[in-house]
Each structure stands twice: as structure tokens, then as C-alpha cells.
Coordinates of C-alpha atoms in Angstrom, one line a residue:
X3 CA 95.7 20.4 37.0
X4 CA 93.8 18.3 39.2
X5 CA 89.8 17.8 37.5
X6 CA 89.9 16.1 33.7
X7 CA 86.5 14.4 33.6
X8 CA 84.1 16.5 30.8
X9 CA 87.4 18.9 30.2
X10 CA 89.1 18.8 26.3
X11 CA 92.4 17.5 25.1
X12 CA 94.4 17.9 22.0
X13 CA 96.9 15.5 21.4
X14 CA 98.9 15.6 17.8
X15 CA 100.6 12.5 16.1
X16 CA 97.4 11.1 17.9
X17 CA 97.0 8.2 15.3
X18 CA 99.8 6.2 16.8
X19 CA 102.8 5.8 19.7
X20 CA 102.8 8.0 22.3
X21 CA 99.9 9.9 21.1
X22 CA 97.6 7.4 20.3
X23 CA 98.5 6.3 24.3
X24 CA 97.9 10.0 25.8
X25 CA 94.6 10.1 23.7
X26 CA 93.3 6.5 25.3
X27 CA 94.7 7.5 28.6
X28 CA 92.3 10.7 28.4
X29 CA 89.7 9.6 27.4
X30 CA 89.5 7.2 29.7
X31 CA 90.0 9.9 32.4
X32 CA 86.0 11.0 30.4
X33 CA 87.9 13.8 28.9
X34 CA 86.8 14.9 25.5
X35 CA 89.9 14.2 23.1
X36 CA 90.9 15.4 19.6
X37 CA 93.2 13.5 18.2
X38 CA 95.3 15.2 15.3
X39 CA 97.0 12.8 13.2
X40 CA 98.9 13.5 9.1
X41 CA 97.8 9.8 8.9
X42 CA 94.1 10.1 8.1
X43 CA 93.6 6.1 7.6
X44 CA 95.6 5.4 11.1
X45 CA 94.0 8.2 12.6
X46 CA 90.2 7.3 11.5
X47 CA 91.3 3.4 12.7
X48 CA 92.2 5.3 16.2
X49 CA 89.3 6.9 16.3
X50 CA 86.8 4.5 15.6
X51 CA 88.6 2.2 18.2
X52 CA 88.3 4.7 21.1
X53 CA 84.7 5.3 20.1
X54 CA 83.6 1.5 20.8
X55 CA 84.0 2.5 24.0
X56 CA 81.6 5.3 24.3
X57 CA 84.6 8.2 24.7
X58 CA 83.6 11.2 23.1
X59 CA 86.4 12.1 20.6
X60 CA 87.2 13.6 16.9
X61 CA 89.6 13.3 14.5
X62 CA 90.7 15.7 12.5
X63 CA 93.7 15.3 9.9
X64 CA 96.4 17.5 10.3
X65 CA 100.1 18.6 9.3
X66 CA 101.8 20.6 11.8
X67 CA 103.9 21.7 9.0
X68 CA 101.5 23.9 7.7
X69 CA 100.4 27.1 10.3
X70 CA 97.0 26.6 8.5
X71 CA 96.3 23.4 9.2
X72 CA 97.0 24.0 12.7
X73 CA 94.7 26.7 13.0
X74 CA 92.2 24.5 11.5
X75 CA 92.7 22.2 13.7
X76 CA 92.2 24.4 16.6
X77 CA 89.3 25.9 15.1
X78 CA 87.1 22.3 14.9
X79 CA 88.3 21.3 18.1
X80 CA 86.7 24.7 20.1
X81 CA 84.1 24.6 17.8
X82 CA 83.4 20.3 18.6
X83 CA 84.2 20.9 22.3
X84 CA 84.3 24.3 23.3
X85 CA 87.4 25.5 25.7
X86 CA 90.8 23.6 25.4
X87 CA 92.4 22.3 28.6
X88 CA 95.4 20.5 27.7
X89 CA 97.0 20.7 24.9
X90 CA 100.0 17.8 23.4
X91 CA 102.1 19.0 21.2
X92 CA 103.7 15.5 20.6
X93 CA 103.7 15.0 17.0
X94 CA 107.1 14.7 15.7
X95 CA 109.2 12.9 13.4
X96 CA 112.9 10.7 13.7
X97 CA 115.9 11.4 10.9
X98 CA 118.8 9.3 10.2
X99 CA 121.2 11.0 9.0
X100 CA 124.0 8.0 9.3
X101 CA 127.4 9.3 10.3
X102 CA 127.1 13.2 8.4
X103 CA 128.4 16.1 9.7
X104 CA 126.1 19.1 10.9
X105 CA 127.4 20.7 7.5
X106 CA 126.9 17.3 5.4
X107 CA 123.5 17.4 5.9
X108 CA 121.3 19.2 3.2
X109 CA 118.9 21.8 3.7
X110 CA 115.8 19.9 3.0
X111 CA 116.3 17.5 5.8
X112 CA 117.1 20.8 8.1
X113 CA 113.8 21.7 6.8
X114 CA 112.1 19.1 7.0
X115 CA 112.6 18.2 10.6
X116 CA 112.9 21.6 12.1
X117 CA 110.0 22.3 10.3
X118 CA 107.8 19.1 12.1
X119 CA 109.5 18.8 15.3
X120 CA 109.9 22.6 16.4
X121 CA 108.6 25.3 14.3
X122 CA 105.2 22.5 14.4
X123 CA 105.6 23.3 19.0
X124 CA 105.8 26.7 17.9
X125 CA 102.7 26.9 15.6
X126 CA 100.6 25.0 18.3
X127 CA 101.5 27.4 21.0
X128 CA 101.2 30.6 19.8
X129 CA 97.2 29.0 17.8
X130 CA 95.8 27.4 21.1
X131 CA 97.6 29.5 23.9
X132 CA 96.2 32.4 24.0
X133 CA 92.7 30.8 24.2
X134 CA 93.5 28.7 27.0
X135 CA 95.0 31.7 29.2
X136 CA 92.0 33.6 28.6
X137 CA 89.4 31.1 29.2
X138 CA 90.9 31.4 32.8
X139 CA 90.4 27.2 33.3
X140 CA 93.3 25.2 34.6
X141 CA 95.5 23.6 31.7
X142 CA 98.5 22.2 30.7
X143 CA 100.6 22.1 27.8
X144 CA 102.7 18.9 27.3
X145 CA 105.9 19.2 24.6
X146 CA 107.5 15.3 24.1
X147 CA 111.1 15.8 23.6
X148 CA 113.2 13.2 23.8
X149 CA 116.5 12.0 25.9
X150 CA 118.2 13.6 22.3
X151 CA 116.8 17.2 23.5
X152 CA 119.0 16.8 27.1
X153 CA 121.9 15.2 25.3
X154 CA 124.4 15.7 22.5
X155 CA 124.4 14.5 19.4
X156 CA 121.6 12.8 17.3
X157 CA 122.5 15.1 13.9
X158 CA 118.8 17.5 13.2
X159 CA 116.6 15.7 15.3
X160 CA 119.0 16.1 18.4
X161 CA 118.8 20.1 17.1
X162 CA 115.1 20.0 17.0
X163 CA 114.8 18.7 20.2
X164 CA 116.9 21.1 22.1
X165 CA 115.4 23.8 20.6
X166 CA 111.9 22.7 21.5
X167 CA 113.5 22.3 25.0
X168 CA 114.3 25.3 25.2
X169 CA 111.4 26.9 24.0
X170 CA 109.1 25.2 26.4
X171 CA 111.2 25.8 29.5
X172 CA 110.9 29.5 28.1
X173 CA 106.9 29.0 27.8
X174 CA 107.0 27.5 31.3
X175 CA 108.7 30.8 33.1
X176 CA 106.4 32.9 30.7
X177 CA 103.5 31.5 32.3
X178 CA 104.0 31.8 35.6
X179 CA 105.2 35.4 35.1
X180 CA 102.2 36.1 33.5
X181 CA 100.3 34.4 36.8
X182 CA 98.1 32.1 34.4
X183 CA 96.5 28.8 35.2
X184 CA 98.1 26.8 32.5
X185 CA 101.5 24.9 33.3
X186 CA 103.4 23.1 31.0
X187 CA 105.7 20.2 30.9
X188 CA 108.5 18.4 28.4
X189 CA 108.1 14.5 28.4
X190 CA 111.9 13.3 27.7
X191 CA 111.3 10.0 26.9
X192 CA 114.2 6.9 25.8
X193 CA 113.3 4.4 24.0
X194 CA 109.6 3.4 23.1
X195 CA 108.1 1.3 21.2
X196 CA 107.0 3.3 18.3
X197 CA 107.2 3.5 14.6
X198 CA 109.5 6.8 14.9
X199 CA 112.0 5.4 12.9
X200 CA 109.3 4.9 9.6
X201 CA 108.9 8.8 9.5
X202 CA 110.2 9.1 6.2
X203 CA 106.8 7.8 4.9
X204 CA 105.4 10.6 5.4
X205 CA 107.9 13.2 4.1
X206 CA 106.7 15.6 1.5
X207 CA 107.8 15.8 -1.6
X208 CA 109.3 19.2 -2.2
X209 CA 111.3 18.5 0.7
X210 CA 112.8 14.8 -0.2
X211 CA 116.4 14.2 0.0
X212 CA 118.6 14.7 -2.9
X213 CA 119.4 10.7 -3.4
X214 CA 121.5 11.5 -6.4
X215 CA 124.1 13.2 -3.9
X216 CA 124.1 10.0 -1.4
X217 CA 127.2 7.9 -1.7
X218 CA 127.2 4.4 -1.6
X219 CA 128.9 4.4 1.6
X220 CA 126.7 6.9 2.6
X221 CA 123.5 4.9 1.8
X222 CA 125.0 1.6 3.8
X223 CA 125.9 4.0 7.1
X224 CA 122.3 5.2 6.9
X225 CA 120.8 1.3 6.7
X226 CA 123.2 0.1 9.5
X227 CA 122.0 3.3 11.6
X228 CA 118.3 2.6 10.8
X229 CA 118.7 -1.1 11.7
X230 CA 120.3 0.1 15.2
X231 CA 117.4 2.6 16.0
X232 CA 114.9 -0.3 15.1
X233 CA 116.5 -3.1 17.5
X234 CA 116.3 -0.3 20.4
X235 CA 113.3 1.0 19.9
X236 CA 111.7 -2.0 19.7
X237 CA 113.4 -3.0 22.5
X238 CA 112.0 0.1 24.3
X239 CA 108.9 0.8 26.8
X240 CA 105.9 0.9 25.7
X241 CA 103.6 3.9 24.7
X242 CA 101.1 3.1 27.4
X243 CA 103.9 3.2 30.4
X244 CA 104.5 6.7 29.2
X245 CA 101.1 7.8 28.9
X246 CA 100.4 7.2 32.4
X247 CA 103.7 8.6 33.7
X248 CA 102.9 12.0 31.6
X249 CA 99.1 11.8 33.3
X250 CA 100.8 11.5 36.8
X251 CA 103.1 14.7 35.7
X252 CA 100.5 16.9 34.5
X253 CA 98.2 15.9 38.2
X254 CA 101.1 16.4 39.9
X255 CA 102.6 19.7 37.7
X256 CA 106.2 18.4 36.8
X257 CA 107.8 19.8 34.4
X258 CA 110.7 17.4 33.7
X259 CA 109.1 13.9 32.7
X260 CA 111.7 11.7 33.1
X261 CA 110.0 8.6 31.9
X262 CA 112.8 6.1 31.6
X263 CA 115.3 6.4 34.8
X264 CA 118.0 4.2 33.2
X265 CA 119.3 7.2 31.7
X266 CA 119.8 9.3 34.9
X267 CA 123.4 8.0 35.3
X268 CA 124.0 9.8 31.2
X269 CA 122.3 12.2 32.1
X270 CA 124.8 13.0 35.5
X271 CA 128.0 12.2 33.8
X272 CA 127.0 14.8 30.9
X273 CA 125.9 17.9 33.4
X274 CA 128.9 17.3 35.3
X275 CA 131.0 17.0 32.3
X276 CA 129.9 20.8 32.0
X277 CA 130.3 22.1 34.9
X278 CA 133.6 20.6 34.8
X279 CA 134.6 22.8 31.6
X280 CA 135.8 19.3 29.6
X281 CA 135.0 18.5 26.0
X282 CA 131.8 17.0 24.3
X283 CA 132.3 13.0 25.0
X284 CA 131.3 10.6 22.2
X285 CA 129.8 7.4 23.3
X286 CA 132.0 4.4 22.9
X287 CA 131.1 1.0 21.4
X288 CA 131.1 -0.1 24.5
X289 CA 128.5 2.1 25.9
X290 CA 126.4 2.1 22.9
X291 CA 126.4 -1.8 23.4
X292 CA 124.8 -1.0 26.8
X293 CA 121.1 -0.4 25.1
X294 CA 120.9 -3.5 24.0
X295 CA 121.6 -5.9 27.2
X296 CA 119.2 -5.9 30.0
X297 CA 119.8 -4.2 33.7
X298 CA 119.7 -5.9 36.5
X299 CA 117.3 -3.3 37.5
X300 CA 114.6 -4.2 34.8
X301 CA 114.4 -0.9 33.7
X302 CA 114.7 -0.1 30.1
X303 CA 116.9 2.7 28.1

């Protein structure tokens, strides 16, 4: 995709992180951006901000768990803006789950995140794709991943992620098969500087955790594991270096956005571990200590 000025965006999880980053970085490429946010207050604050600058953008408050809201959402963006060009399907949410086993954890946490993080891709796909095929405009469709959806591990949201992998690397071939104008892309981002790690805030009720099963134990793994995620993302690039990274991929249609090269030596050592036929490796103390001291090279994990 190569023209953006006066063409539409939709970018979800817009009110903060990496979204509220895409949706500055099109807008000021003078595209027309609606931002889609569960936050209404953050979102409205996002908003209002971009708009001091002239951009011509809308919020519009919206949980990807819920197919209806989506729909809505696509509904009063066409309706604002007429056709969609690209479309961000980055809203997403993190889960500690401390040191439980795929079977430990409980099914409203499975719920919960494969709810947000994939079946929420799903919904936005199968709502604005069909509209953007058969306007017959260039577009792109953008899925943020994560490092966690190339690599093992990371309890439901690791799950989440591969699986909304996969399914975009299955849009991707699906698109070209079908000879459309729309590509698509999975951002597979380290560590940024988000609030990923609050996404408990915004977990609904009929699908909170069970707190009367959670051992003491339990509870302190969860804290230590929280504390960890905090110190690295923190710690981590920030939104705006990955918002112009993705804008480079989607003008220059690459799939794979590999925003934080630090990881490339993981991400060899696992693929050949594959190919190789050996066992799943844990990560050692001593290379989970590795996130937290600085390369030589300046970049970040």
C-alpha cells in the first residue's frame, strides 16, 4: 500500500500503547483514523489530543469481546468515513498466570484471553474484510502479535498469540489466492513500553478469576511474575518506534514485523531446535537475566 493521505484507518486498543502510536502515526500521514478503545475516558483523552491538531478522527468505544460491538464499530466508522483501508486489529490484553500448568489454569482465564486476543482478530476480520476486498482499494490488515506468538511458553496468552499467528498467516495466503488488493501483516513486537501488564482492570466480571481457589503460594508466584513483566516492559521500546516500523511494513508489504532484532538470535536457536527434532528448552536464570542488562548493541529485548 503505497497512498494514505484522505484514506481510513481502524486501529483497536487505540486509547493507549501501540495503538494510540499507530493512530498518531496515521493521522499524521492525513489519514482519517478511528480509534477503538474499551477505555472510553482514555480513549476520549486520545482523541481530543489528536484533534488539536486538526486530524480528522473518531472514537468510538468498543469491546472486541462482544461480535456486536465490533460490528458497531465498523458500522460508524463506514458510515463517518466511508471505505476502510487499513484495518489494526491490535487490541489485546497480557495474563499472568505465575508458574500454572496449561491444566492449572481455570477456564475463565482461557476465556477471557482467547476471547480478547484471538476470537476479538477473528471478529474484526470476518466484520471489515469483506468490505475492504470488495471496495476494490488497496488495504492492509495489521495483527500485533507478540515475540510469545513465535515462541514457547507464556501460559494463555502465548496460546492466544500463536493462534492469531496462525490465523493471519492463513488470511495472508487467502488473500493472495483470492487475487485481492489487501495484504496483511503480524507485528511481533518484544518488549514495549505499555501498560499490558494492568489488563486485569479491565476484565469483566462474569469472567474473573476464582480467588478462593488461589493458594498463597500461588498468589506470591503471580506478584513476583507481575513485578518481572513490569521491570521489562518498562524497560522496553517505545510505542512510537513501533509505530513507525509497522508504517514502513505496511509501504513496503512485509508480512513479518520484526520490530525488536535482539531477539533474532531466540528466535534462530528455537527454529533450529526444530528442525533438529530435540525437546522444548526452558530459558535458564541465566538467560532470563539477559532482558534486564543492556547490549552492547543498544538494542532492546
Amino acid at each position: 500500500m503505497k497512498e494514505f493521505e484522505g484514506k481510513t484507518a481502524v486501529v483497536t486498543g487505540a486509547a493507549s500503547g501501540i495503538g494510540k502510536a499507530l493512530a498518531e502515526k496515521f493521522a499524521q500521514e492525513k489519514m482519517q483514523v478511528v480509534l477503538a478503545d474499551i477505555e472510553e475516558e482514555a480513549l476520549e483523552k486520545t482523541v481530543e489530543g489528536l484533534r488539536k491538531y486538526q486530524h480528522r478522527v473518531i472514537g468510538v468505544k468498543t469491546d472486541v469481546l462482544v461480535e456486536e460491538s465490533i460490528s458497531e464499530l465498523f458500522a460508524k466508522a463506514k458510515e463517518q468515513y466511508g471505505n476502510i483501508h487499513i484495518l489494526c486489529n491490535n487490541a489485546g490484553i497480557g495474563a499472568n498466570s505465575g508458574n500454572k500448568a496449561i491444566w492449572e489454569i481455570e477456564k475463565n482465564d482461557w476465556d477471557w484471553v482467547m476471547g480478547v486476543n484471538y476470537q476479538g482478530v477473528l471478529s474484526g476480520i470476518q466484520t471489515f474484510l469483506p468490505h475492504m476486498i470488495d471496495h476494490g482499494e488497496e488495504g492492509h490488515v495489521v495483527t500485533t502479535v507478540s515475540m510469545a506468538g513465535l515462541l514457547p511458553g507464556a501460559g494463555t496468552y502465548g496460546v492466544s498469540k500463536h493462534a492469531v499467528m496462525a490465523l493471519t498467516e492463513a488470511l495472508s495466503r487467502d488473500l493472495i489466492a483470492k487475487n485481492t488488493k489487501i495484504n496483511a501483516s503480524v507485528l511481533c513486537p518484544g518488549f514495549v513500553d505499555t501498560n499490558i501488564d494492568q489488563s486485569e482492570r479491565n476484565r469483566p466480571s462474569h469472567l474473573m478469576e476464582s480467588k478462593e481457589l488461589e493458594s498463597e503460594s500461588g498468589s506470591q508466584e503471580e506478584d513476583l511474575s507481575s513485578a518481572m513483566m513490569s521491570a521489562m516492559l518498562r524497560q522496553g521500546k517505545k510505542p512510537e518506534e513501533i509505530a513507525e516500523i509497522v508504517f514502513e511494513a505496511i509501504n513496503e508489504n512485509i508480512f513479518y514485523i520484526l520490530s525488536h532484532p535482539a531477539w533474532d538470535e531466540t528466535l534462530r536457536n528455537h527454529f533450529d531446535n526444530i528442525l533438529s527434532r530435540k525437546e522444548i528448552k526452558r530459558n535458564s536464570e541465566e538467560e532470563i537475566s539477559k532482558f534486564f542488562s543492556p547490549r552492547e548493541d543498544g538494542e532492546k529485548y
